GROMACS .gro file of C-alpha atoms in nm:
model
  271
    1UNK     CA    1  -2.184  -6.162 -14.523
    2UNK     CA    2  -2.375  -5.851 -14.600
    3UNK     CA    3  -2.587  -5.677 -14.344
    4UNK     CA    4  -2.893  -5.894 -14.305
    5UNK     CA    5  -3.216  -5.905 -14.114
    6UNK     CA    6  -3.067  -6.030 -13.790
    7UNK     CA    7  -3.238  -5.870 -13.491
    8UNK     CA    8  -3.066  -5.764 -13.173
    9UNK     CA    9  -3.080  -5.779 -12.801
   10UNK     CA   10  -2.891  -5.582 -12.572
   11UNK     CA   11  -2.903  -5.188 -12.275
   12UNK     CA   12  -2.866  -5.035 -11.957
   13UNK     CA   13  -3.115  -5.089 -11.685
   14UNK     CA   14  -3.134  -4.882 -11.372
   15UNK     CA   15  -3.205  -4.523 -11.298
   16UNK     CA   16  -3.006  -4.204 -11.312
   17UNK     CA   17  -2.821  -4.174 -11.639
   18UNK     CA   18  -2.476  -4.021 -11.656
   19UNK     CA   19  -2.340  -3.854 -11.966
   20UNK     CA   20  -2.006  -3.942 -12.112
   21UNK     CA   21  -1.810  -3.907 -12.432
   22UNK     CA   22  -1.691  -4.184 -12.660
   23UNK     CA   23  -1.449  -4.345 -12.668
   24UNK     CA   24  -1.415  -4.479 -12.311
   25UNK     CA   25  -1.445  -4.834 -12.189
   26UNK     CA   26  -1.419  -5.083 -11.907
   27UNK     CA   27  -1.107  -5.252 -11.782
   28UNK     CA   28  -0.972  -5.572 -11.928
   29UNK     CA   29  -1.239  -5.843 -11.901
   30UNK     CA   30  -1.225  -6.191 -11.761
   31UNK     CA   31  -1.343  -6.490 -11.958
   32UNK     CA   32  -1.517  -6.799 -11.827
   33UNK     CA   33  -1.438  -7.150 -11.946
   34UNK     CA   34  -1.806  -7.234 -11.988
   35UNK     CA   35  -2.011  -7.177 -12.301
   36UNK     CA   36  -2.174  -6.834 -12.295
   37UNK     CA   37  -2.555  -6.818 -12.305
   38UNK     CA   38  -2.511  -6.563 -12.583
   39UNK     CA   39  -2.445  -6.840 -12.833
   40UNK     CA   40  -2.765  -7.027 -12.752
   41UNK     CA   41  -2.984  -6.808 -12.972
   42UNK     CA   42  -2.847  -6.978 -13.281
   43UNK     CA   43  -3.062  -7.278 -13.188
   44UNK     CA   44  -3.374  -7.088 -13.290
   45UNK     CA   45  -3.215  -6.959 -13.606
   46UNK     CA   46  -3.243  -6.591 -13.520
   47UNK     CA   47  -2.932  -6.392 -13.441
   48UNK     CA   48  -2.975  -6.154 -13.147
   49UNK     CA   49  -2.733  -5.879 -13.054
   50UNK     CA   50  -2.521  -5.962 -12.750
   51UNK     CA   51  -2.617  -6.328 -12.773
   52UNK     CA   52  -2.499  -6.457 -13.108
   53UNK     CA   53  -2.190  -6.384 -13.311
   54UNK     CA   54  -2.250  -6.290 -13.672
   55UNK     CA   55  -1.985  -6.337 -13.935
   56UNK     CA   56  -1.982  -5.994 -14.092
   57UNK     CA   57  -1.717  -5.931 -14.355
   58UNK     CA   58  -1.528  -5.608 -14.294
   59UNK     CA   59  -1.533  -5.370 -14.583
   60UNK     CA   60  -1.178  -5.323 -14.694
   61UNK     CA   61  -1.006  -5.058 -14.894
   62UNK     CA   62  -0.873  -5.195 -15.221
   63UNK     CA   63  -0.562  -4.983 -15.189
   64UNK     CA   64  -0.485  -5.087 -14.831
   65UNK     CA   65  -0.222  -5.343 -14.932
   66UNK     CA   66  -0.019  -5.071 -15.095
   67UNK     CA   67  -0.007  -4.858 -14.782
   68UNK     CA   68   0.297  -4.860 -14.560
   69UNK     CA   69   0.291  -4.917 -14.183
   70UNK     CA   70   0.284  -4.550 -14.089
   71UNK     CA   71  -0.011  -4.476 -14.311
   72UNK     CA   72  -0.206  -4.764 -14.157
   73UNK     CA   73  -0.184  -4.619 -13.807
   74UNK     CA   74  -0.508  -4.467 -13.675
   75UNK     CA   75  -0.528  -4.090 -13.693
   76UNK     CA   76  -0.582  -3.901 -13.369
   77UNK     CA   77  -0.890  -3.738 -13.516
   78UNK     CA   78  -1.044  -4.082 -13.572
   79UNK     CA   79  -1.091  -4.156 -13.202
   80UNK     CA   80  -1.081  -3.811 -13.040
   81UNK     CA   81  -1.405  -3.691 -12.885
   82UNK     CA   82  -1.596  -3.456 -13.117
   83UNK     CA   83  -1.706  -3.223 -12.838
   84UNK     CA   84  -2.069  -3.256 -12.944
   85UNK     CA   85  -2.321  -3.258 -12.657
   86UNK     CA   86  -2.514  -3.577 -12.584
   87UNK     CA   87  -2.879  -3.579 -12.694
   88UNK     CA   88  -3.111  -3.389 -12.460
   89UNK     CA   89  -3.433  -3.584 -12.521
   90UNK     CA   90  -3.546  -3.942 -12.460
   91UNK     CA   91  -3.826  -4.171 -12.571
   92UNK     CA   92  -3.908  -4.482 -12.367
   93UNK     CA   93  -3.592  -4.406 -12.171
   94UNK     CA   94  -3.374  -4.415 -12.484
   95UNK     CA   95  -3.183  -4.104 -12.600
   96UNK     CA   96  -3.330  -3.952 -12.918
   97UNK     CA   97  -3.301  -3.634 -13.121
   98UNK     CA   98  -2.956  -3.690 -13.269
   99UNK     CA   99  -2.793  -3.439 -13.505
  100UNK     CA  100  -2.825  -3.504 -13.880
  101UNK     CA  101  -2.448  -3.558 -13.905
  102UNK     CA  102  -2.199  -3.843 -13.903
  103UNK     CA  103  -2.129  -3.773 -13.537
  104UNK     CA  104  -2.502  -3.786 -13.469
  105UNK     CA  105  -2.527  -4.122 -13.644
  106UNK     CA  106  -2.243  -4.259 -13.431
  107UNK     CA  107  -2.408  -4.132 -13.112
  108UNK     CA  108  -2.736  -4.292 -13.214
  109UNK     CA  109  -2.570  -4.625 -13.289
  110UNK     CA  110  -2.391  -4.628 -12.953
  111UNK     CA  111  -2.708  -4.553 -12.757
  112UNK     CA  112  -2.913  -4.800 -12.959
  113UNK     CA  113  -2.655  -5.072 -12.891
  114UNK     CA  114  -2.708  -5.010 -12.519
  115UNK     CA  115  -3.086  -5.041 -12.556
  116UNK     CA  116  -3.060  -5.360 -12.764
  117UNK     CA  117  -2.828  -5.511 -12.503
  118UNK     CA  118  -3.054  -5.444 -12.205
  119UNK     CA  119  -3.242  -5.681 -11.978
  120UNK     CA  120  -3.561  -5.510 -12.101
  121UNK     CA  121  -3.526  -5.700 -12.426
  122UNK     CA  122  -3.630  -6.018 -12.243
  123UNK     CA  123  -3.978  -5.877 -12.172
  124UNK     CA  124  -4.201  -5.857 -12.480
  125UNK     CA  125  -4.380  -5.532 -12.396
  126UNK     CA  126  -4.053  -5.354 -12.320
  127UNK     CA  127  -3.881  -5.512 -12.621
  128UNK     CA  128  -4.154  -5.390 -12.854
  129UNK     CA  129  -4.124  -5.037 -12.709
  130UNK     CA  130  -3.749  -5.041 -12.772
  131UNK     CA  131  -3.794  -5.151 -13.133
  132UNK     CA  132  -4.063  -4.891 -13.196
  133UNK     CA  133  -3.824  -4.623 -13.067
  134UNK     CA  134  -3.504  -4.711 -13.252
  135UNK     CA  135  -3.609  -4.889 -13.572
  136UNK     CA  136  -3.717  -4.746 -13.906
  137UNK     CA  137  -4.100  -4.764 -13.886
  138UNK     CA  138  -4.126  -4.995 -14.187
  139UNK     CA  139  -3.898  -5.249 -14.017
  140UNK     CA  140  -4.056  -5.262 -13.671
  141UNK     CA  141  -4.309  -5.538 -13.741
  142UNK     CA  142  -4.043  -5.751 -13.910
  143UNK     CA  143  -3.806  -5.733 -13.612
  144UNK     CA  144  -4.086  -5.783 -13.359
  145UNK     CA  145  -4.178  -6.110 -13.531
  146UNK     CA  146  -3.820  -6.235 -13.549
  147UNK     CA  147  -3.745  -6.150 -13.187
  148UNK     CA  148  -4.066  -6.314 -13.069
  149UNK     CA  149  -3.935  -6.630 -13.234
  150UNK     CA  150  -3.600  -6.588 -13.058
  151UNK     CA  151  -3.708  -6.513 -12.702
  152UNK     CA  152  -3.884  -6.844 -12.638
  153UNK     CA  153  -3.960  -7.007 -12.305
  154UNK     CA  154  -3.673  -7.250 -12.363
  155UNK     CA  155  -3.431  -6.972 -12.443
  156UNK     CA  156  -3.527  -6.788 -12.125
  157UNK     CA  157  -3.456  -7.106 -11.928
  158UNK     CA  158  -3.120  -7.144 -12.100
  159UNK     CA  159  -3.004  -6.803 -11.974
  160UNK     CA  160  -3.133  -6.873 -11.622
  161UNK     CA  161  -3.469  -6.691 -11.635
  162UNK     CA  162  -3.816  -6.828 -11.578
  163UNK     CA  163  -4.004  -6.938 -11.888
  164UNK     CA  164  -4.198  -6.609 -11.899
  165UNK     CA  165  -3.874  -6.407 -11.895
  166UNK     CA  166  -3.900  -6.305 -11.530
  167UNK     CA  167  -3.603  -6.336 -11.293
  168UNK     CA  168  -3.607  -6.620 -11.038
  169UNK     CA  169  -3.653  -6.512 -10.678
  170UNK     CA  170  -3.326  -6.432 -10.501
  171UNK     CA  171  -3.132  -6.359 -10.822
  172UNK     CA  172  -3.043  -6.052 -11.028
  173UNK     CA  173  -3.047  -6.083 -11.406
  174UNK     CA  174  -2.768  -5.891 -11.578
  175UNK     CA  175  -2.763  -5.790 -11.945
  176UNK     CA  176  -2.569  -5.478 -12.038
  177UNK     CA  177  -2.377  -5.341 -12.334
  178UNK     CA  178  -2.103  -5.078 -12.299
  179UNK     CA  179  -1.987  -4.913 -12.624
  180UNK     CA  180  -1.612  -4.859 -12.637
  181UNK     CA  181  -1.594  -4.667 -12.965
  182UNK     CA  182  -1.764  -4.607 -13.298
  183UNK     CA  183  -1.670  -4.547 -13.660
  184UNK     CA  184  -1.855  -4.472 -13.982
  185UNK     CA  185  -1.775  -4.709 -14.267
  186UNK     CA  186  -2.018  -4.568 -14.524
  187UNK     CA  187  -2.241  -4.262 -14.537
  188UNK     CA  188  -2.457  -4.040 -14.755
  189UNK     CA  189  -2.693  -3.753 -14.683
  190UNK     CA  190  -2.961  -3.968 -14.516
  191UNK     CA  191  -2.786  -4.300 -14.453
  192UNK     CA  192  -2.488  -4.417 -14.251
  193UNK     CA  193  -2.328  -4.749 -14.168
  194UNK     CA  194  -2.176  -4.739 -13.820
  195UNK     CA  195  -1.970  -4.998 -13.633
  196UNK     CA  196  -1.992  -4.999 -13.252
  197UNK     CA  197  -1.714  -5.180 -13.066
  198UNK     CA  198  -1.861  -5.296 -12.735
  199UNK     CA  199  -1.816  -5.495 -12.419
  200UNK     CA  200  -2.107  -5.675 -12.259
  201UNK     CA  201  -2.227  -5.858 -11.947
  202UNK     CA  202  -2.480  -6.141 -11.940
  203UNK     CA  203  -2.586  -6.382 -11.669
  204UNK     CA  204  -2.766  -6.443 -11.344
  205UNK     CA  205  -2.609  -6.307 -11.025
  206UNK     CA  206  -2.699  -6.495 -10.709
  207UNK     CA  207  -2.608  -6.778 -10.474
  208UNK     CA  208  -2.565  -7.110 -10.659
  209UNK     CA  209  -2.636  -6.956 -10.999
  210UNK     CA  210  -2.567  -7.201 -11.281
  211UNK     CA  211  -2.542  -6.908 -11.525
  212UNK     CA  212  -2.304  -6.663 -11.352
  213UNK     CA  213  -2.241  -6.323 -11.510
  214UNK     CA  214  -1.975  -6.339 -11.781
  215UNK     CA  215  -1.837  -6.078 -12.018
  216UNK     CA  216  -1.772  -6.063 -12.390
  217UNK     CA  217  -1.643  -5.836 -12.664
  218UNK     CA  218  -1.812  -5.779 -12.999
  219UNK     CA  219  -1.866  -5.529 -13.279
  220UNK     CA  220  -2.218  -5.432 -13.382
  221UNK     CA  221  -2.273  -5.295 -13.732
  222UNK     CA  222  -2.582  -5.082 -13.787
  223UNK     CA  223  -2.717  -4.939 -14.108
  224UNK     CA  224  -2.900  -4.622 -14.010
  225UNK     CA  225  -3.152  -4.416 -14.201
  226UNK     CA  226  -3.267  -4.060 -14.134
  227UNK     CA  227  -3.640  -4.098 -14.069
  228UNK     CA  228  -3.896  -3.887 -13.883
  229UNK     CA  229  -3.628  -3.632 -13.794
  230UNK     CA  230  -3.388  -3.878 -13.630
  231UNK     CA  231  -3.146  -4.161 -13.701
  232UNK     CA  232  -3.317  -4.503 -13.697
  233UNK     CA  233  -3.189  -4.858 -13.752
  234UNK     CA  234  -3.272  -5.022 -14.083
  235UNK     CA  235  -3.053  -5.332 -14.043
  236UNK     CA  236  -2.785  -5.457 -13.808
  237UNK     CA  237  -2.542  -5.743 -13.756
  238UNK     CA  238  -2.274  -5.851 -13.510
  239UNK     CA  239  -1.937  -6.026 -13.496
  240UNK     CA  240  -1.707  -6.126 -13.210
  241UNK     CA  241  -1.416  -5.906 -13.094
  242UNK     CA  242  -1.182  -5.732 -13.096
  243UNK     CA  243  -1.115  -5.880 -12.751
  244UNK     CA  244  -0.821  -5.786 -12.524
  245UNK     CA  245  -0.607  -6.036 -12.338
  246UNK     CA  246  -0.793  -6.133 -12.017
  247UNK     CA  247  -0.662  -5.950 -11.712
  248UNK     CA  248  -0.578  -6.094 -11.373
  249UNK     CA  249  -0.864  -5.932 -11.179
  250UNK     CA  250  -1.033  -6.161 -10.931
  251UNK     CA  251  -1.396  -6.239 -11.009
  252UNK     CA  252  -1.638  -6.065 -10.772
  253UNK     CA  253  -1.892  -6.249 -10.560
  254UNK     CA  254  -2.248  -6.288 -10.682
  255UNK     CA  255  -2.367  -6.041 -10.418
  256UNK     CA  256  -2.111  -5.779 -10.523
  257UNK     CA  257  -2.206  -5.820 -10.888
  258UNK     CA  258  -2.577  -5.788 -10.816
  259UNK     CA  259  -2.517  -5.482 -10.599
  260UNK     CA  260  -2.305  -5.315 -10.868
  261UNK     CA  261  -2.569  -5.366 -11.135
  262UNK     CA  262  -2.841  -5.223 -10.911
  263UNK     CA  263  -2.638  -4.921 -10.798
  264UNK     CA  264  -2.452  -4.810 -11.111
  265UNK     CA  265  -2.669  -4.637 -11.371
  266UNK     CA  266  -2.611  -4.630 -11.744
  267UNK     CA  267  -2.465  -4.364 -11.971
  268UNK     CA  268  -2.585  -4.142 -12.251
  269UNK     CA  269  -2.328  -4.166 -12.528
  270UNK     CA  270  -2.214  -3.891 -12.763
  271UNK     CA  271  -1.957  -3.896 -13.039
   0.00000   0.00000   0.00000
């Protein structure tokens, strides 16, 4: 499947951002036996980042079959930190002002994945602000319309929220994306296709929650365009994995999970 018009959800809430370098990531995740709320968005026919899995065909190299095992191993330079500083400016709380380079495109994609995976995406006014910040201007209206069709009252109920997208009293809604690494699969002077391997959390933390916080692993593919002096998203898609083997960590209590989400701020990512 080629990159289509599928919109995305997904970001960090909270205050006090901390800077980091890619690639870094969380510990091995745990998986729940129940069906994740992320898959429910397919009911409305609109694929949202962090919620639905998109079958996106990886672009392969026609000569890859002829390569031997040693040549197929990742190069150290592929994943090593570039040493570039994170962006210094923000708009609507989202990092902006990325360098007009491949590294800048990767940094933009990582930070945009965080924004699209945030709890703010479940509130229309905040969602529209996110899209206006990170999307190519000509695509904003298109994605606003598609996401309005996705975030319905029924969908909000399915993920444990009230019909208007607010969080029920006594609960903490959790929706976060944590980029693990990035890579450029195609680029030109003013365009770049970037894959962002990520982990995510989604659910409702609280006593007797029927939608407890679960985690997932997925890869977001963004086609970026240099517009208005910054990298912006033109199109994006998502697929499941790569996912590690679940670890043996004991699941935390609802109170501990809610406390962690409220106390630990998000990151600004740089490649």
